[in-house]
Amino acid sequence: LAKTTQPISMDSYEGQEVNITCSHNNIATNDYITWYQQFPSQGPRFIIQGYKTKVTNEVASLFIPADRKSSTLSLPRVSLSDTAVYYCLVGDIQDTNAGKSTFGDGTTLTVKP
Amino acid sequence: ETGVTQSPTHLIKTRGQQVTLRCSSQSGHNTVSWYQQALGQGPQFIFQYYREEENGRGNFPPRFSGLQFPNYSSELNVNALELDDSALYLCASSSRVGVETQYFGPGTRLLVL
């Protein structure tokens, strides 16, 4: 599984856009990039997943450059409730490997009023 | 709410004891993965069960074992508890059809004294 590197922490203010970048230099051809959000004493919650270019859903966007060696999670107009730990995972989603994810230590995002 | 439930929510054991943690997967999901999350760290993969068979294991000793039942619920058993086993234990269910998205339960907080 590809190793990922994320900033340990980030601070932002309400209403700002937040971009969290994850480096994954050893990403393999079959690997997808998945981001999870985790609040204290809760399980991680799926945010978004992508393979290349750009993916957008109702809560976030995921930008993946052509070489796929990094990815950026973009959270538009954050609020205090977005304060959480964000994990970037890179892994093969084919049947024999799905679910065997390696989480790093994540990025602790603190949103201030 | 992900539809994944875990029991108990909290548990206190003493060193050397055995513990069983339970997980009910989301409806329609036939795969369950278990993770251990120490304080301040990301979740670490323990093992995965697919259709009642173990399908991959992380770097955990044999005293960590599991079961998956015909209804796809699952148990995690830990024998000879050690102080370092104190952690949040998470289970995640997923469907093995299509893109991997794991749905995590709220976790069981285990304290070993």
Coordinates of C-alpha atoms in Angstrom, one line a residue:
Chain A
L1 CA 0.0 0.0 0.0
A2 CA 1.3 3.4 -0.9
K3 CA 2.5 5.5 2.0
T4 CA 0.9 8.9 2.4
T5 CA 2.2 12.2 3.9
Q6 CA -0.1 14.9 5.1
P7 CA 0.4 18.0 7.2
I8 CA -0.1 17.3 10.9
S9 CA -2.3 20.2 11.5
M10 CA -4.0 23.2 9.9
D11 CA -5.9 26.2 11.2
S12 CA -8.7 28.1 9.3
Y13 CA -11.5 30.5 10.0
E14 CA -15.2 30.1 9.4
G15 CA -16.2 30.8 5.8
Q16 CA -12.8 30.2 4.3
E17 CA -11.9 27.5 1.8
V18 CA -9.5 24.9 3.1
N19 CA -7.2 22.8 1.0
I20 CA -5.4 19.8 2.5
T21 CA -2.8 18.2 0.4
C22 CA -1.6 14.6 0.6
S23 CA 1.6 13.2 -1.0
H24 CA 1.6 9.6 -2.3
N25 CA 4.7 9.3 -4.5
N26 CA 4.4 5.5 -4.7
I27 CA 0.8 5.3 -5.9
A28 CA 0.2 2.3 -8.0
T29 CA -1.9 2.0 -11.2
N30 CA -4.9 0.3 -9.5
D31 CA -4.9 2.7 -6.5
Y32 CA -7.7 5.0 -5.7
I33 CA -7.5 8.0 -3.3
T34 CA -10.0 8.2 -0.5
W35 CA -10.5 10.8 2.1
Y36 CA -12.2 10.3 5.5
Q37 CA -13.2 12.7 8.3
Q38 CA -13.1 11.7 11.9
F39 CA -14.5 13.4 15.0
P40 CA -13.3 12.5 18.5
S41 CA -14.5 9.2 19.7
Q42 CA -16.3 8.4 16.5
G43 CA -15.5 6.2 13.5
P44 CA -14.1 7.8 10.3
R45 CA -16.7 9.0 7.8
F46 CA -16.2 8.7 4.1
I47 CA -15.9 12.1 2.4
I48 CA -14.8 11.6 -1.2
Q49 CA -12.9 9.2 -3.5
G50 CA -11.2 9.6 -6.9
Y51 CA -8.8 8.2 -9.3
K52 CA -7.7 11.1 -11.5
T53 CA -8.5 14.8 -12.4
K54 CA -11.3 16.2 -10.3
V55 CA -14.2 14.8 -8.3
T56 CA -16.9 16.9 -6.6
N57 CA -19.7 16.0 -4.3
E58 CA -22.0 17.9 -2.0
V59 CA -19.4 18.3 0.7
A60 CA -16.0 18.5 -0.9
S61 CA -13.8 18.4 -4.1
L62 CA -10.8 16.3 -4.8
F63 CA -8.1 17.4 -7.1
I64 CA -5.7 14.9 -8.5
P65 CA -2.9 16.0 -10.9
A66 CA -2.0 13.9 -13.9
D67 CA 1.0 12.2 -12.2
R68 CA -1.3 11.2 -9.3
K69 CA 1.6 11.6 -6.8
S70 CA -0.5 14.0 -4.7
S71 CA -4.1 15.0 -4.1
T72 CA -5.8 17.9 -2.6
L73 CA -9.0 17.8 -0.6
S74 CA -10.9 21.1 -0.9
L75 CA -13.5 22.0 1.7
P76 CA -15.5 25.1 0.6
R77 CA -16.6 27.7 3.3
V78 CA -15.7 25.7 6.4
S79 CA -17.7 26.0 9.6
L80 CA -16.8 25.2 13.2
S81 CA -18.3 21.8 12.8
D82 CA -15.7 20.9 10.2
T83 CA -13.1 20.8 13.0
A84 CA -11.9 17.2 12.8
V85 CA -9.1 14.9 11.7
Y86 CA -8.9 14.2 7.9
Y87 CA -7.2 11.1 6.6
C88 CA -6.0 10.5 3.1
L89 CA -5.9 6.8 2.0
V90 CA -4.4 5.3 -1.1
G91 CA -5.1 1.7 -2.0
D92 CA -6.2 -0.9 -4.5
I93 CA -10.0 -1.1 -4.6
Q94 CA -10.1 -4.5 -6.4
D95 CA -11.9 -7.3 -4.6
T96 CA -8.8 -9.0 -3.1
N97 CA -7.5 -5.8 -1.6
A98 CA -10.4 -3.7 -0.8
G99 CA -10.7 -2.6 2.9
K100 CA -7.1 -3.2 3.8
S101 CA -6.5 0.5 4.2
T102 CA -3.5 2.0 5.8
F103 CA -4.3 5.2 7.6
G104 CA -1.6 7.7 8.4
D105 CA -1.9 10.1 11.4
G106 CA -4.1 12.4 9.4
T107 CA -4.4 16.2 9.4
T108 CA -6.1 17.9 12.4
L109 CA -8.1 20.8 11.0
T110 CA -9.1 23.5 13.5
V111 CA -11.7 26.0 12.4
K112 CA -11.9 29.2 14.4
P113 CA -14.7 31.7 14.6
Chain B
E1 CA -25.5 7.3 10.9
T2 CA -23.8 4.6 8.8
G3 CA -25.9 1.7 9.8
V4 CA -22.9 -0.1 11.4
T5 CA -23.3 -0.8 15.1
Q6 CA -20.8 -2.0 17.6
S7 CA -21.1 -3.3 21.1
P8 CA -20.2 -2.6 23.8
T9 CA -19.4 1.1 23.6
H10 CA -17.0 1.0 26.5
L11 CA -15.2 -1.8 28.2
I12 CA -12.7 -2.1 31.1
K13 CA -10.6 -5.2 31.4
T14 CA -7.5 -6.3 33.3
R15 CA -4.3 -7.5 31.9
G16 CA -4.4 -11.2 30.9
Q17 CA -8.2 -11.3 30.4
Q18 CA -10.0 -12.0 27.2
V19 CA -12.5 -9.7 25.4
T20 CA -15.0 -10.1 22.6
L21 CA -16.2 -7.1 20.6
R22 CA -19.2 -7.2 18.2
C23 CA -20.1 -5.5 15.0
S24 CA -23.2 -5.5 12.9
S25 CA -22.6 -4.5 9.3
Q26 CA -24.6 -2.2 7.1
S27 CA -27.4 -4.0 5.3
G28 CA -26.2 -5.4 2.0
H29 CA -22.5 -5.4 3.0
N30 CA -20.7 -8.7 3.1
T31 CA -17.3 -7.5 4.1
V32 CA -16.1 -6.4 7.6
S33 CA -12.8 -4.9 8.5
W34 CA -11.5 -4.3 12.0
Y35 CA -9.1 -1.5 13.0
Q36 CA -7.3 -0.6 16.2
Q37 CA -6.9 3.2 16.9
A38 CA -4.6 4.2 19.7
L39 CA -5.0 7.7 21.1
G40 CA -3.7 10.4 18.7
Q41 CA -3.0 7.9 15.9
G42 CA -4.8 6.8 12.7
P43 CA -6.6 3.5 12.6
Q44 CA -4.4 0.4 12.1
F45 CA -5.8 -2.5 10.0
I46 CA -6.2 -5.7 12.0
F47 CA -8.0 -8.0 9.6
Q48 CA -10.8 -8.3 7.1
Y49 CA -13.6 -10.9 6.7
Y50 CA -15.4 -11.6 3.5
R51 CA -18.2 -14.1 3.4
E52 CA -17.2 -15.7 6.7
E53 CA -13.5 -16.2 5.7
E54 CA -10.5 -14.1 6.8
N55 CA -9.3 -12.2 3.8
G56 CA -6.1 -10.4 4.9
R57 CA -4.5 -9.5 8.1
G58 CA -2.4 -6.6 9.3
N59 CA 0.6 -6.7 11.7
F60 CA -1.2 -8.1 14.7
P61 CA -0.4 -11.2 16.8
P62 CA -2.5 -14.4 16.7
R63 CA -4.1 -13.5 20.0
F64 CA -6.2 -11.1 17.9
S65 CA -8.8 -13.3 16.1
G66 CA -12.2 -12.9 14.6
L67 CA -15.3 -14.4 13.2
Q68 CA -17.9 -13.5 10.6
F69 CA -21.4 -15.0 10.8
P70 CA -23.8 -15.9 7.9
N71 CA -25.6 -12.6 8.4
Y72 CA -22.2 -10.9 8.0
S73 CA -22.0 -9.6 11.5
S74 CA -18.6 -10.1 13.1
E75 CA -16.7 -10.5 16.3
L76 CA -13.2 -9.5 17.3
N77 CA -11.6 -11.6 20.1
V78 CA -8.5 -10.6 21.9
N79 CA -6.8 -13.0 24.3
A80 CA -4.2 -12.4 27.0
L81 CA -4.9 -8.7 27.0
E82 CA -1.9 -6.3 27.4
L83 CA -1.9 -2.7 28.5
D84 CA -1.0 -1.6 25.0
D85 CA -4.3 -3.1 23.7
S86 CA -6.1 -0.1 25.2
A87 CA -7.5 1.7 22.2
L88 CA -10.6 2.4 20.2
Y89 CA -11.6 -0.6 18.1
L90 CA -13.4 0.2 14.9
C91 CA -15.2 -2.0 12.5
A92 CA -16.1 -1.0 9.0
S93 CA -18.4 -2.7 6.5
S94 CA -18.3 -2.5 2.7
S95 CA -19.7 -4.0 -0.4
R96 CA -17.3 -5.8 -2.6
V97 CA -19.1 -4.7 -5.7
G98 CA -17.7 -1.7 -7.3
V99 CA -15.6 1.0 -5.7
E100 CA -14.5 0.5 -2.1
T101 CA -16.2 2.8 0.4
Q102 CA -16.0 1.7 4.0
Y103 CA -18.7 2.6 6.5
F104 CA -17.4 2.7 10.0
G105 CA -19.2 2.1 13.3
P106 CA -18.8 4.3 16.3
G107 CA -16.2 2.0 17.9
T108 CA -15.6 0.3 21.2
R109 CA -13.3 2.0 23.7
L110 CA -11.3 -0.7 25.5
L111 CA -9.3 0.1 28.6
V112 CA -6.9 -2.5 29.9
L113 CA -5.7 -2.0 33.5

